[in-house]
PDB file of C-alpha atoms in Angstrom:
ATOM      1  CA  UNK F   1       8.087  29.275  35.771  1.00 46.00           C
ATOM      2  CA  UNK F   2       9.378  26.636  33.035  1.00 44.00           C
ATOM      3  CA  UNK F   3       7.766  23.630  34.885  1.00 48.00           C
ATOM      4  CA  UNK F   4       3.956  25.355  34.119  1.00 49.00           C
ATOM      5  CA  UNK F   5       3.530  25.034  30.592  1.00 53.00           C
ATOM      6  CA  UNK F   6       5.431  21.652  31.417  1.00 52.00           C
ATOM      7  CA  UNK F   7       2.915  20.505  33.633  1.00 52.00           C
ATOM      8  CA  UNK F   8      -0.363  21.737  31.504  1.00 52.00           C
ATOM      9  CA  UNK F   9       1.148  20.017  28.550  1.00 54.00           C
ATOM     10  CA  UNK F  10       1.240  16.573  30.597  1.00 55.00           C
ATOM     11  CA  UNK F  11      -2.386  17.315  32.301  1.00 52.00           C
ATOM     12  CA  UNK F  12      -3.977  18.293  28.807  1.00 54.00           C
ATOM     13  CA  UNK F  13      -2.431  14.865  27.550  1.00 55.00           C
ATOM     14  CA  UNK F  14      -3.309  13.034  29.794  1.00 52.00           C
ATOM     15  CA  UNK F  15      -6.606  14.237  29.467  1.00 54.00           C
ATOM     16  CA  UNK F  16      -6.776  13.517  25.957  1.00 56.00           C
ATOM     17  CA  UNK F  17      -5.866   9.911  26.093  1.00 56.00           C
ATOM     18  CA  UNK F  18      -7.855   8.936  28.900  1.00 52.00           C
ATOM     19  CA  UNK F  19     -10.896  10.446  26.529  1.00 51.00           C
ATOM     20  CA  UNK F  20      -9.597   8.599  23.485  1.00 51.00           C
ATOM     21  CA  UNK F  21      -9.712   5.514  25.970  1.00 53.00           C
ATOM     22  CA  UNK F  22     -12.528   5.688  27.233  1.00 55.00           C
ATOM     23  CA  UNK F  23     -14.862   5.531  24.036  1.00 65.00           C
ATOM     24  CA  UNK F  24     -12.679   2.724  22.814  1.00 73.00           C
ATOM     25  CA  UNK F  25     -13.074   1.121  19.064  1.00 81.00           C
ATOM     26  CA  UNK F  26     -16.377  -0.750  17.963  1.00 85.00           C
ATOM     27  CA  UNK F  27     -17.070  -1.683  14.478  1.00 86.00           C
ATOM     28  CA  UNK F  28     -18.885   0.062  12.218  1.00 82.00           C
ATOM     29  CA  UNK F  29     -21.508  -1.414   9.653  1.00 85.00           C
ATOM     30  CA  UNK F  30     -22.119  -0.992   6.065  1.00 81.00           C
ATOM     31  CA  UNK F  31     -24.355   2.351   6.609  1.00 81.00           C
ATOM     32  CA  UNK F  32     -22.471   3.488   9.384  1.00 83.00           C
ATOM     33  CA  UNK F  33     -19.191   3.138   7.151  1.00 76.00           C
ATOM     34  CA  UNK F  34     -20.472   4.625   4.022  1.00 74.00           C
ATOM     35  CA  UNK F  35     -21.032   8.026   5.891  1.00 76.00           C
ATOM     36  CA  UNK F  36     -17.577   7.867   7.170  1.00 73.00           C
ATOM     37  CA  UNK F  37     -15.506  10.981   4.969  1.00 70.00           C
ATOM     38  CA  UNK F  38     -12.453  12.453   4.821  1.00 64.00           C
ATOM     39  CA  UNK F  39     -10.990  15.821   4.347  1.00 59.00           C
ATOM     40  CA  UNK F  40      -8.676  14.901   1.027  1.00 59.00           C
ATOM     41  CA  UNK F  41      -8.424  11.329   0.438  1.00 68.00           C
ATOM     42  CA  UNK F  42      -5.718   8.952   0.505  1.00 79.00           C
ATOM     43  CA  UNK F  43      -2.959  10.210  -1.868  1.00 84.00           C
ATOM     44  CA  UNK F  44       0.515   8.468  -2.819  1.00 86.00           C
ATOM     45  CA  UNK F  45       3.702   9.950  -4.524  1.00 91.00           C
ATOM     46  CA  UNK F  46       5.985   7.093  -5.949  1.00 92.00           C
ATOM     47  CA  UNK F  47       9.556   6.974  -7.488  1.00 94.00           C
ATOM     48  CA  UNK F  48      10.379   3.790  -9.521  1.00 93.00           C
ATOM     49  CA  UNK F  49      14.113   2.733 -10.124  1.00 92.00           C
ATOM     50  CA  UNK F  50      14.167  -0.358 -12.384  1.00 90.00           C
ATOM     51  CA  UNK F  51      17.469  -1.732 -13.363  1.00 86.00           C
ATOM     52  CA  UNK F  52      19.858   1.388 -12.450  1.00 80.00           C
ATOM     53  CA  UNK F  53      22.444   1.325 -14.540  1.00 68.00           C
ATOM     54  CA  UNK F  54      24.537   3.280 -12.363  1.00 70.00           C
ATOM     55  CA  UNK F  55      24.685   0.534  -9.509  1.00 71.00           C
ATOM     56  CA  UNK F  56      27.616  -1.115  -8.899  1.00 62.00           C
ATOM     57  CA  UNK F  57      26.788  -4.876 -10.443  1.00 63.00           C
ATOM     58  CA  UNK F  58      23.880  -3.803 -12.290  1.00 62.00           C
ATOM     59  CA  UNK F  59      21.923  -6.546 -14.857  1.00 66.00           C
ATOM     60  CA  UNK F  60      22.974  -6.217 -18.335  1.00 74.00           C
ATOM     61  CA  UNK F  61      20.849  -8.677 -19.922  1.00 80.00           C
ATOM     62  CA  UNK F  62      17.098  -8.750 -18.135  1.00 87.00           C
ATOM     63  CA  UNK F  63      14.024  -9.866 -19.134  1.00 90.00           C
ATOM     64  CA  UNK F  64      10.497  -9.733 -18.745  1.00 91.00           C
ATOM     65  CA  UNK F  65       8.217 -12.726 -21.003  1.00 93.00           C
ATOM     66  CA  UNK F  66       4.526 -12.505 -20.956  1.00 94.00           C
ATOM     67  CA  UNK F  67       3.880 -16.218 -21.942  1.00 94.00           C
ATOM     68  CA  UNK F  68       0.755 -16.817 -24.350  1.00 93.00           C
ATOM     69  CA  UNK F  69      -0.876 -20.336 -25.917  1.00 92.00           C
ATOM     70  CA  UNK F  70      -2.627 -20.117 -29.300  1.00 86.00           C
ATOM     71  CA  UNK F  71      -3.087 -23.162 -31.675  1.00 87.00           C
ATOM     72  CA  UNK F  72      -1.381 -25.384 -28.992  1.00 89.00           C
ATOM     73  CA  UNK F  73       1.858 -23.393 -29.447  1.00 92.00           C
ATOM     74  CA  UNK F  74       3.494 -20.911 -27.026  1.00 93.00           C
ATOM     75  CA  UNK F  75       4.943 -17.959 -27.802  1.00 94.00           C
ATOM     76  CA  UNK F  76       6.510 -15.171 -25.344  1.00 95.00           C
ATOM     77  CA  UNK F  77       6.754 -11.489 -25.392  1.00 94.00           C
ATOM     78  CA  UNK F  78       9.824 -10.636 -24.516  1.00 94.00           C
ATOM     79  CA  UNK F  79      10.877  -6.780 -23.132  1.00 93.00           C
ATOM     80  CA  UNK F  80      15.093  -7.077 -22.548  1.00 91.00           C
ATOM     81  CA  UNK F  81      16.959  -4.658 -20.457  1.00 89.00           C
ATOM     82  CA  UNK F  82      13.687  -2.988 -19.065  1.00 91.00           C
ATOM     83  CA  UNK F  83      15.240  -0.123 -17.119  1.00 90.00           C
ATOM     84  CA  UNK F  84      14.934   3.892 -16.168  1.00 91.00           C
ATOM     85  CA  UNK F  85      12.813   5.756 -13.582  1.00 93.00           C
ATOM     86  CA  UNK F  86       9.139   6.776 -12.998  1.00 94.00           C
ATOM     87  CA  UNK F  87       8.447   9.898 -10.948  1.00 95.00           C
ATOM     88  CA  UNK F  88       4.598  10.483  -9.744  1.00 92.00           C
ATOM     89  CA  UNK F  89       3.215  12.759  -7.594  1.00 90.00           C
ATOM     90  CA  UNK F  90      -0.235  12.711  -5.766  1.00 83.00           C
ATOM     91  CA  UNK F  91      -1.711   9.645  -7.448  1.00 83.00           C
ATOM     92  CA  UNK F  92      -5.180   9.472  -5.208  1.00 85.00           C
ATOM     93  CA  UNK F  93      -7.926   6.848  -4.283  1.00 84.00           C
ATOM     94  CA  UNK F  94     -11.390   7.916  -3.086  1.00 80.00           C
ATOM     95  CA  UNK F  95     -14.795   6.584  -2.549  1.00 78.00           C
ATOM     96  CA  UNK F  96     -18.028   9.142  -3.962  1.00 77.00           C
ATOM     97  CA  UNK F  97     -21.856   8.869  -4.518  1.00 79.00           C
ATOM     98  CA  UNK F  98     -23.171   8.180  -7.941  1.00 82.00           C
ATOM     99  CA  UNK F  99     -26.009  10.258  -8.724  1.00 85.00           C
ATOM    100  CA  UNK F 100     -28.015   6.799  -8.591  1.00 85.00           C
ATOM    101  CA  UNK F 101     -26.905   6.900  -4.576  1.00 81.00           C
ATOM    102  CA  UNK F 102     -24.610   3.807  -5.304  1.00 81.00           C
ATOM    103  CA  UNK F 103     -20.615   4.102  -4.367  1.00 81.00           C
ATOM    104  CA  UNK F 104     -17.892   4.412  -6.719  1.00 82.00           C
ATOM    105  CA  UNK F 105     -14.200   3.843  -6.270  1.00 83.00           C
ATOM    106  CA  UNK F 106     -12.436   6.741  -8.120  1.00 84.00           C
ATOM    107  CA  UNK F 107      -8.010   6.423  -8.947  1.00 86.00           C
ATOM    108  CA  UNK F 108      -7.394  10.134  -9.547  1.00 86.00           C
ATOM    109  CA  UNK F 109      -4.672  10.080 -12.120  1.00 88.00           C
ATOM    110  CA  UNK F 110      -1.374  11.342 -10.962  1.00 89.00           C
ATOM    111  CA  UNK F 111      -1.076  14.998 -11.312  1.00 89.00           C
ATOM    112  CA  UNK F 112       2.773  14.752 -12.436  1.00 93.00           C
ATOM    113  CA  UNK F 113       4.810  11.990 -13.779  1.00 94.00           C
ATOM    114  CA  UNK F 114       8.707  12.266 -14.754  1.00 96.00           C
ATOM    115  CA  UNK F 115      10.230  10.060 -16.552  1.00 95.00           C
ATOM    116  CA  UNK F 116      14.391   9.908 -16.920  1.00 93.00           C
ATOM    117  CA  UNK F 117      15.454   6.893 -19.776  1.00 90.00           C
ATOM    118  CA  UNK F 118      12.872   4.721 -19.013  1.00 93.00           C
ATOM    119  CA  UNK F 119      12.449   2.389 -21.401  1.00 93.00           C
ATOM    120  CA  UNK F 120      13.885  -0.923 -22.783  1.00 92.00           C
ATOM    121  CA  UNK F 121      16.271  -1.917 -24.854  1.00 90.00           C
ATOM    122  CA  UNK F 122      14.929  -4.683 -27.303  1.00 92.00           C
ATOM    123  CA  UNK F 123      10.773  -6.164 -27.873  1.00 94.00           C
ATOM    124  CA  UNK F 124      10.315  -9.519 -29.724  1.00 94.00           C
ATOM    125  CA  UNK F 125       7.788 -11.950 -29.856  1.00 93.00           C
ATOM    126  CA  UNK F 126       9.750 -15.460 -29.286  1.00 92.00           C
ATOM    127  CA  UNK F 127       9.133 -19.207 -29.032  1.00 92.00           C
ATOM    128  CA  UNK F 128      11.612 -19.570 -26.064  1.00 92.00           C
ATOM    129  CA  UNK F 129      12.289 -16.834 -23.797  1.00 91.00           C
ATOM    130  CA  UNK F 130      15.529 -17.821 -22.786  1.00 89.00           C
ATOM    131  CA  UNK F 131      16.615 -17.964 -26.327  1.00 90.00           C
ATOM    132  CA  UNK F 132      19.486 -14.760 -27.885  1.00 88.00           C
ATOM    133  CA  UNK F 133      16.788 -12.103 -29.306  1.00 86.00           C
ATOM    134  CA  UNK F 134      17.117 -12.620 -33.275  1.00 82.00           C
ATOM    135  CA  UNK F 135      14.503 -10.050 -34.509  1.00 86.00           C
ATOM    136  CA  UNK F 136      13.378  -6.813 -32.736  1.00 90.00           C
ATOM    137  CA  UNK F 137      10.156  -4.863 -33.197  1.00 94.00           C
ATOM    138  CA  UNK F 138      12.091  -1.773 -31.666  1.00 94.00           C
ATOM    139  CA  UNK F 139      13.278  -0.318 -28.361  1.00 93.00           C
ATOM    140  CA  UNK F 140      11.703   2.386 -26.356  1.00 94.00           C
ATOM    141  CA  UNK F 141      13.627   5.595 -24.562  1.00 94.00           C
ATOM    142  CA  UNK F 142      11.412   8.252 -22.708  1.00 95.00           C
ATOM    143  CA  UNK F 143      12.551  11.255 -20.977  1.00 94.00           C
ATOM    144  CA  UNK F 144      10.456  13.887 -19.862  1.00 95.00           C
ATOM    145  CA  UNK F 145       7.689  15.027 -17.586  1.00 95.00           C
ATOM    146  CA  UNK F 146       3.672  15.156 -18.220  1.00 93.00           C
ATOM    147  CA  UNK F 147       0.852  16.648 -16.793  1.00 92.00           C
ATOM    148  CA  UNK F 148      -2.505  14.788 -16.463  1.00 88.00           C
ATOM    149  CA  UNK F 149      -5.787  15.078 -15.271  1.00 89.00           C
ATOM    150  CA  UNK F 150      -8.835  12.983 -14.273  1.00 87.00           C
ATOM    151  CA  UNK F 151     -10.317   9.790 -12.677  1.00 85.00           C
ATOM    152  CA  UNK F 152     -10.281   6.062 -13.434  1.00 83.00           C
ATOM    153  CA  UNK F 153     -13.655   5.145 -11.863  1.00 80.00           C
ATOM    154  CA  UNK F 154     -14.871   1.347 -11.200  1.00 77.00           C
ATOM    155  CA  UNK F 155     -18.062   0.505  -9.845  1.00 74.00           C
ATOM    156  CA  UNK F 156     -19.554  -2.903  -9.578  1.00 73.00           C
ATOM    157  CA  UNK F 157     -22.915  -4.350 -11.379  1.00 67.00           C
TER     158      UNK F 157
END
């Protein structure tokens, strides 16, 4: 009595891949694609570490320099000790219909984001990015949770 429901579970797949099989993959063009949709979307929860300071070994003097030219000069942006964690939860791509009939690509903004001491510890603007920071404009700590709402939608012209 055991082996039945065995055996039917085996027969229906078996069934069902020799059907998949059979119809086999073709492309699809641009019409064809367009009408394709899905039930929710693509959706994507991330967690960021950056620089834990709680790892054995972990950077104590990191940098990041955005590098810029102006009057034949360079100068550099630097953020030291960038560090903390990002939380965020159903962050979501689509594809929709403008009322004009042409496609959109629409970034739903996450519906949650946590943040626990993210932040950095120093921001100067610098002539050498290697060099000891001599002047701040500040540091940044933020810990706590929002809330948001919304798309981010780019089309093209």
């Amino acid at each position: 009595m055991g082996r039945l429901p065995l055996a039917w579970l085996g027969l229906f797949c078996l069934l069902c891949g020799g059907a998949a099989a059979g119809q086999g993959l073709r492309p699809l063009d641009d019409g064809e694609l367009s009408a394709v949709r899905g039930g929710d979307g693509v959706a994507f929860a991330a967690h960021i570490v950056i620089n834990d300071p709680t790892l054995v070994g972990a950077v104590s003097d990191s940098r990041l320099s955005l590098g810029f030219k102006g009057d034949g000069q360079s100068n550099y942006l630097v953020i030291k000790n960038l560090r903390g964690s990002v939380d965020m939860f159903a962050f979501s791509i689509g594809v929709n219909k403008k009322p004009d009939g042409g496609d959109y690509v629409a970034l739903g903004l996450p519906g949650y984001v946590k943040f626990s001491n993210f932040g950095f510890e120093s921001l100067s603007v610098q002539s050498d990015p290697l060099a000891p920071v001599a002047s701040s404009l500040g540091s940044l700590n933020i810990h706590g949770g929002m809330a948001l709402q919304g798309q981010f939608r780019l089309w093209a012209h």
